[in-house]
Amino acid sequence: AQKVTQAQTEISVVEKEDVTLDCVYETRDTTYYLFWYKQPPSGELVFLIRRNSFDEQNEISGRYSWNFQKSTSSFNFTITASQVVDSAVYFCALTTMEYGNKLVFGAGTILRVKS
Amino acid sequence: EAGVTQFPSHSVIEKGQTVTLRCDPISGHDNLYWYRRVMGKEIKFLLHFVKESKQDESGMPNNRFLAERTGGTYSTLKVQPAELEDSGVYFCASSPRTPGTDTQYFGPGTRLTVL
């Protein structure tokens, strides 16, 4: 079965602090894809990143970085120098071809960045 | 390029009434997905269209839910009759290719409240 766990329900930080959102996944498939989505207060789900199981390189995009470690089945997301506009719900998700490309989501982490 | 659009943004109905949600995917996207998030729970898959055909409807909760995708363009999700437990946010997503695990781009969601 496919499963995604985001153990952090809610995180509060002060602006300019770094914050890491954890994501642990479970799957028996050898080919899979991991995603992060952001849901700002306006409600839409905004795609942030997609990573396949064969690419363990970490990725950096501006203040965002992602750490993919197959050994611990984790795909963590770090925001450096957080800003108030980063306040949102962040979802980690998993899909596999064997599972029919359906996204399996974690419960989401609410990030509150205070000025 | 226009993103995924959903209508209405909010719907409040009485138990036993019928509601129809609409999703317009990104132009040219063959894959269309419906998901829903009920209060406090994860975002869950409902069904997947490839063009006008239902590829996977394993997530549909019961036969009160009917989804269609006319001509492989927009899709509708009808709930008839609505029950209290149907309240939640219904998301639509689309992706460009068939088959595959391309990134799914989400709409803003429809918030459904059943009283």
mmCIF file of C-alpha atoms in Angstrom:
data_model
loop_
_atom_site.group_PDB
_atom_site.id
_atom_site.type_symbol
_atom_site.label_atom_id
_atom_site.label_comp_id
_atom_site.label_asym_id
_atom_site.label_seq_id
_atom_site.Cartn_x
_atom_site.Cartn_y
_atom_site.Cartn_z
ATOM 1 C CA ALA A 1 0.000 0.000 0.000
ATOM 2 C CA GLN A 2 1.050 3.550 -0.583
ATOM 3 C CA LYS A 3 1.216 5.891 2.372
ATOM 4 C CA VAL A 4 2.555 9.345 3.120
ATOM 5 C CA THR A 5 3.097 10.621 6.630
ATOM 6 C CA GLN A 6 3.560 14.244 7.561
ATOM 7 C CA ALA A 7 3.983 14.058 11.285
ATOM 8 C CA GLN A 8 4.083 17.804 11.849
ATOM 9 C CA THR A 9 0.541 19.087 12.006
ATOM 10 C CA GLU A 10 1.459 22.712 12.502
ATOM 11 C CA ILE A 11 4.685 24.711 12.679
ATOM 12 C CA SER A 12 5.081 28.338 13.704
ATOM 13 C CA VAL A 13 8.238 30.292 13.006
ATOM 14 C CA VAL A 14 9.326 33.889 13.011
ATOM 15 C CA GLU A 15 10.229 35.508 9.739
ATOM 16 C CA LYS A 16 13.764 34.783 8.522
ATOM 17 C CA GLU A 17 13.993 31.525 10.418
ATOM 18 C CA ASP A 18 14.709 28.341 8.480
ATOM 19 C CA VAL A 19 12.064 25.627 8.663
ATOM 20 C CA THR A 20 11.988 21.991 7.565
ATOM 21 C CA LEU A 21 8.812 20.120 6.765
ATOM 22 C CA ASP A 22 9.086 16.369 7.101
ATOM 23 C CA CYS A 23 7.639 13.769 4.769
ATOM 24 C CA VAL A 24 7.979 10.000 5.121
ATOM 25 C CA TYR A 25 6.548 7.685 2.506
ATOM 26 C CA GLU A 26 5.822 3.977 2.116
ATOM 27 C CA THR A 27 5.601 2.021 -1.091
ATOM 28 C CA ARG A 28 6.702 -1.369 -2.374
ATOM 29 C CA ASP A 29 7.045 -0.120 -5.924
ATOM 30 C CA THR A 30 10.540 0.553 -7.150
ATOM 31 C CA THR A 31 9.445 3.325 -9.493
ATOM 32 C CA TYR A 32 7.588 6.125 -7.825
ATOM 33 C CA TYR A 33 7.226 9.887 -7.836
ATOM 34 C CA LEU A 34 7.126 12.305 -4.960
ATOM 35 C CA PHE A 35 5.602 15.753 -4.960
ATOM 36 C CA TRP A 36 5.205 18.793 -2.780
ATOM 37 C CA TYR A 37 2.230 21.101 -3.143
ATOM 38 C CA LYS A 38 1.510 24.394 -1.399
ATOM 39 C CA GLN A 39 -1.983 25.485 -0.469
ATOM 40 C CA PRO A 40 -2.031 29.219 0.324
ATOM 41 C CA PRO A 41 -5.039 30.821 2.031
ATOM 42 C CA SER A 42 -6.661 31.326 -1.371
ATOM 43 C CA GLY A 43 -7.184 27.557 -1.488
ATOM 44 C CA GLU A 44 -5.618 26.290 -4.693
ATOM 45 C CA LEU A 45 -2.954 23.599 -4.644
ATOM 46 C CA VAL A 46 0.230 24.928 -6.173
ATOM 47 C CA PHE A 47 2.768 22.470 -7.527
ATOM 48 C CA LEU A 48 6.245 22.962 -6.115
ATOM 49 C CA ILE A 49 8.360 19.979 -7.096
ATOM 50 C CA ARG A 50 8.316 16.475 -8.526
ATOM 51 C CA ARG A 51 11.059 13.924 -7.913
ATOM 52 C CA ASN A 52 11.326 10.380 -9.257
ATOM 53 C CA SER A 53 12.693 7.448 -7.292
ATOM 54 C CA PHE A 54 15.810 7.158 -9.407
ATOM 55 C CA ASP A 55 16.958 10.679 -8.789
ATOM 56 C CA GLU A 56 18.226 11.187 -5.275
ATOM 57 C CA GLN A 57 19.916 14.465 -5.986
ATOM 58 C CA ASN A 58 18.839 17.213 -3.688
ATOM 59 C CA GLU A 59 17.248 20.198 -5.340
ATOM 60 C CA ILE A 60 17.395 23.866 -4.572
ATOM 61 C CA SER A 61 15.117 26.521 -5.983
ATOM 62 C CA GLY A 62 15.673 29.921 -4.494
ATOM 63 C CA ARG A 63 14.845 29.714 -0.795
ATOM 64 C CA TYR A 64 13.360 26.237 -1.210
ATOM 65 C CA SER A 65 15.323 23.012 -1.031
ATOM 66 C CA TRP A 66 14.381 19.368 -0.958
ATOM 67 C CA ASN A 67 16.250 16.446 0.559
ATOM 68 C CA PHE A 68 15.311 13.044 -0.865
ATOM 69 C CA GLN A 69 16.726 10.027 0.993
ATOM 70 C CA LYS A 70 15.617 6.581 -0.113
ATOM 71 C CA SER A 71 17.419 4.943 2.804
ATOM 72 C CA THR A 72 14.996 6.576 5.224
ATOM 73 C CA SER A 73 12.064 6.907 2.789
ATOM 74 C CA SER A 74 11.983 10.615 3.366
ATOM 75 C CA PHE A 75 11.484 13.644 1.158
ATOM 76 C CA ASN A 76 11.895 16.687 3.372
ATOM 77 C CA PHE A 77 11.334 20.273 2.374
ATOM 78 C CA THR A 78 13.301 23.191 3.786
ATOM 79 C CA ILE A 79 12.469 26.855 3.465
ATOM 80 C CA THR A 80 15.416 29.117 4.167
ATOM 81 C CA ALA A 81 14.857 32.602 5.569
ATOM 82 C CA SER A 82 11.105 32.127 5.758
ATOM 83 C CA GLN A 83 8.751 34.944 4.832
ATOM 84 C CA VAL A 84 5.168 35.702 5.783
ATOM 85 C CA VAL A 85 4.093 34.781 2.245
ATOM 86 C CA ASP A 86 5.297 31.240 2.922
ATOM 87 C CA SER A 87 2.403 30.772 5.338
ATOM 88 C CA ALA A 88 0.310 27.979 3.869
ATOM 89 C CA VAL A 89 -0.533 24.313 4.153
ATOM 90 C CA TYR A 90 2.097 22.121 2.536
ATOM 91 C CA PHE A 91 1.267 18.668 1.225
ATOM 92 C CA CYS A 92 3.622 15.874 0.348
ATOM 93 C CA ALA A 93 2.284 13.295 -2.126
ATOM 94 C CA LEU A 94 3.285 10.015 -3.742
ATOM 95 C CA THR A 95 2.270 8.219 -6.898
ATOM 96 C CA THR A 96 3.384 5.136 -8.788
ATOM 97 C CA MET A 97 2.547 3.739 -12.174
ATOM 98 C CA GLU A 98 1.460 0.492 -10.551
ATOM 99 C CA TYR A 99 -0.954 2.480 -8.449
ATOM 100 C CA GLY A 100 -2.461 4.074 -11.520
ATOM 101 C CA ASN A 101 -0.964 7.519 -11.119
ATOM 102 C CA LYS A 102 -3.323 8.432 -8.315
ATOM 103 C CA LEU A 103 -1.781 10.833 -5.853
ATOM 104 C CA VAL A 104 -1.642 9.699 -2.246
ATOM 105 C CA PHE A 105 -1.373 12.710 0.013
ATOM 106 C CA GLY A 106 -0.060 13.243 3.488
ATOM 107 C CA ALA A 107 -2.262 15.060 5.966
ATOM 108 C CA GLY A 108 -0.496 18.341 5.349
ATOM 109 C CA THR A 109 1.558 20.640 7.541
ATOM 110 C CA ILE A 110 0.270 24.091 8.401
ATOM 111 C CA LEU A 111 3.141 26.579 8.346
ATOM 112 C CA ARG A 112 2.637 29.930 10.037
ATOM 113 C CA VAL A 113 5.329 32.529 9.546
ATOM 114 C CA LYS A 114 5.014 35.516 11.850
ATOM 115 C CA SER A 115 6.556 38.894 11.201
ATOM 116 C CA GLU B 1 -2.151 29.577 -20.503
ATOM 117 C CA ALA B 2 -5.222 29.262 -18.303
ATOM 118 C CA GLY B 3 -4.987 26.910 -15.355
ATOM 119 C CA VAL B 4 -7.537 24.420 -14.103
ATOM 120 C CA THR B 5 -10.782 26.159 -13.249
ATOM 121 C CA GLN B 6 -13.605 24.960 -11.056
ATOM 122 C CA PHE B 7 -17.132 26.195 -10.571
ATOM 123 C CA PRO B 8 -18.658 27.095 -8.216
ATOM 124 C CA SER B 9 -16.069 28.098 -5.661
ATOM 125 C CA HIS B 10 -18.551 27.525 -2.853
ATOM 126 C CA SER B 11 -21.845 25.673 -2.626
ATOM 127 C CA VAL B 12 -24.157 25.396 0.347
ATOM 128 C CA ILE B 13 -27.047 22.973 0.003
ATOM 129 C CA GLU B 14 -29.519 21.106 2.150
ATOM 130 C CA LYS B 15 -29.249 17.410 2.784
ATOM 131 C CA GLY B 16 -31.081 15.529 0.058
ATOM 132 C CA GLN B 17 -30.529 18.158 -2.619
ATOM 133 C CA THR B 18 -28.463 17.729 -5.757
ATOM 134 C CA VAL B 19 -25.277 19.598 -6.572
ATOM 135 C CA THR B 20 -23.159 19.581 -9.703
ATOM 136 C CA LEU B 21 -19.544 20.644 -9.662
ATOM 137 C CA ARG B 22 -17.691 21.555 -12.811
ATOM 138 C CA CYS B 23 -14.025 21.351 -13.739
ATOM 139 C CA ASP B 24 -12.329 22.764 -16.818
ATOM 140 C CA PRO B 25 -8.855 21.272 -17.199
ATOM 141 C CA ILE B 26 -5.887 22.905 -18.809
ATOM 142 C CA SER B 27 -6.417 22.880 -22.556
ATOM 143 C CA GLY B 28 -4.957 19.803 -24.188
ATOM 144 C CA HIS B 29 -4.659 17.778 -21.002
ATOM 145 C CA ASP B 30 -5.983 14.270 -21.517
ATOM 146 C CA ASN B 31 -5.919 13.266 -17.870
ATOM 147 C CA LEU B 32 -8.455 14.682 -15.451
ATOM 148 C CA TYR B 33 -8.668 13.750 -11.785
ATOM 149 C CA TRP B 34 -11.113 14.458 -8.986
ATOM 150 C CA TYR B 35 -10.036 14.489 -5.353
ATOM 151 C CA ARG B 36 -11.731 15.561 -2.187
ATOM 152 C CA ARG B 37 -10.718 16.633 1.280
ATOM 153 C CA VAL B 38 -13.222 16.249 4.046
ATOM 154 C CA MET B 39 -12.682 18.173 7.259
ATOM 155 C CA GLY B 40 -9.515 17.161 9.067
ATOM 156 C CA LYS B 41 -8.680 14.336 6.712
ATOM 157 C CA GLU B 42 -6.223 13.798 3.881
ATOM 158 C CA ILE B 43 -6.942 14.713 0.301
ATOM 159 C CA LYS B 44 -8.345 11.526 -1.245
ATOM 160 C CA PHE B 45 -8.548 10.382 -4.835
ATOM 161 C CA LEU B 46 -12.026 9.958 -6.320
ATOM 162 C CA LEU B 47 -11.572 9.163 -9.989
ATOM 163 C CA HIS B 48 -9.482 9.565 -13.108
ATOM 164 C CA PHE B 49 -10.557 10.265 -16.682
ATOM 165 C CA VAL B 50 -8.418 9.737 -19.737
ATOM 166 C CA LYS B 51 -10.085 11.890 -22.325
ATOM 167 C CA GLU B 52 -13.766 10.986 -22.041
ATOM 168 C CA SER B 53 -13.247 7.523 -20.528
ATOM 169 C CA LYS B 54 -13.206 6.650 -16.850
ATOM 170 C CA GLN B 55 -9.822 5.091 -16.223
ATOM 171 C CA ASP B 56 -10.200 4.531 -12.511
ATOM 172 C CA GLU B 57 -13.160 5.278 -10.293
ATOM 173 C CA SER B 58 -12.045 3.241 -7.321
ATOM 174 C CA GLY B 59 -12.190 6.229 -4.989
ATOM 175 C CA MET B 60 -15.822 7.125 -5.584
ATOM 176 C CA PRO B 61 -17.504 6.715 -2.206
ATOM 177 C CA ASN B 62 -20.869 5.415 -3.400
ATOM 178 C CA ASN B 63 -23.420 5.549 -6.190
ATOM 179 C CA ARG B 64 -24.670 8.963 -5.143
ATOM 180 C CA PHE B 65 -21.652 10.362 -6.969
ATOM 181 C CA LEU B 66 -21.687 10.523 -10.755
ATOM 182 C CA ALA B 67 -18.861 11.933 -12.835
ATOM 183 C CA GLU B 68 -18.860 12.677 -16.533
ATOM 184 C CA ARG B 69 -16.453 14.191 -18.970
ATOM 185 C CA THR B 70 -18.184 15.388 -22.080
ATOM 186 C CA GLY B 71 -16.134 15.087 -25.262
ATOM 187 C CA GLY B 72 -12.965 14.783 -23.269
ATOM 188 C CA THR B 73 -13.077 18.438 -22.265
ATOM 189 C CA TYR B 74 -14.693 19.656 -19.064
ATOM 190 C CA SER B 75 -15.949 17.327 -16.356
ATOM 191 C CA THR B 76 -18.868 17.411 -13.968
ATOM 192 C CA LEU B 77 -19.281 15.697 -10.634
ATOM 193 C CA LYS B 78 -22.847 15.335 -9.461
ATOM 194 C CA VAL B 79 -23.847 14.412 -5.943
ATOM 195 C CA GLN B 80 -27.435 13.213 -5.682
ATOM 196 C CA PRO B 81 -28.807 13.181 -3.052
ATOM 197 C CA ALA B 82 -26.226 14.987 -0.942
ATOM 198 C CA GLU B 83 -25.554 13.809 2.598
ATOM 199 C CA LEU B 84 -23.890 15.624 5.490
ATOM 200 C CA GLU B 85 -20.704 13.587 5.149
ATOM 201 C CA ASP B 86 -20.235 14.845 1.590
ATOM 202 C CA SER B 87 -19.153 18.230 2.914
ATOM 203 C CA GLY B 88 -15.591 19.089 2.041
ATOM 204 C CA VAL B 89 -13.418 20.591 -0.643
ATOM 205 C CA TYR B 90 -13.507 18.962 -4.058
ATOM 206 C CA PHE B 91 -10.400 19.425 -6.143
ATOM 207 C CA CYS B 92 -9.914 18.799 -9.815
ATOM 208 C CA ALA B 93 -6.521 18.266 -11.425
ATOM 209 C CA SER B 94 -5.265 17.667 -14.922
ATOM 210 C CA SER B 95 -2.075 16.398 -16.508
ATOM 211 C CA PRO B 96 -0.951 16.374 -20.098
ATOM 212 C CA ARG B 97 -0.031 12.885 -21.205
ATOM 213 C CA THR B 98 -1.433 9.376 -21.341
ATOM 214 C CA PRO B 99 -0.214 7.261 -19.673
ATOM 215 C CA GLY B 100 2.354 8.439 -17.219
ATOM 216 C CA THR B 101 3.001 10.085 -13.980
ATOM 217 C CA ASP B 102 3.121 13.626 -15.181
ATOM 218 C CA THR B 103 2.591 16.389 -12.731
ATOM 219 C CA GLN B 104 -1.027 17.012 -11.874
ATOM 220 C CA TYR B 105 -2.037 20.666 -11.824
ATOM 221 C CA PHE B 106 -4.847 21.506 -9.491
ATOM 222 C CA GLY B 107 -7.733 23.895 -9.586
ATOM 223 C CA PRO B 108 -8.801 26.096 -6.678
ATOM 224 C CA GLY B 109 -11.359 23.596 -5.443
ATOM 225 C CA THR B 110 -15.067 23.767 -4.720
ATOM 226 C CA ARG B 111 -16.023 24.002 -1.068
ATOM 227 C CA LEU B 112 -19.246 22.039 -0.572
ATOM 228 C CA THR B 113 -21.269 22.425 2.597
ATOM 229 C CA VAL B 114 -24.243 20.142 3.150
ATOM 230 C CA LEU B 115 -26.579 21.300 5.924
#
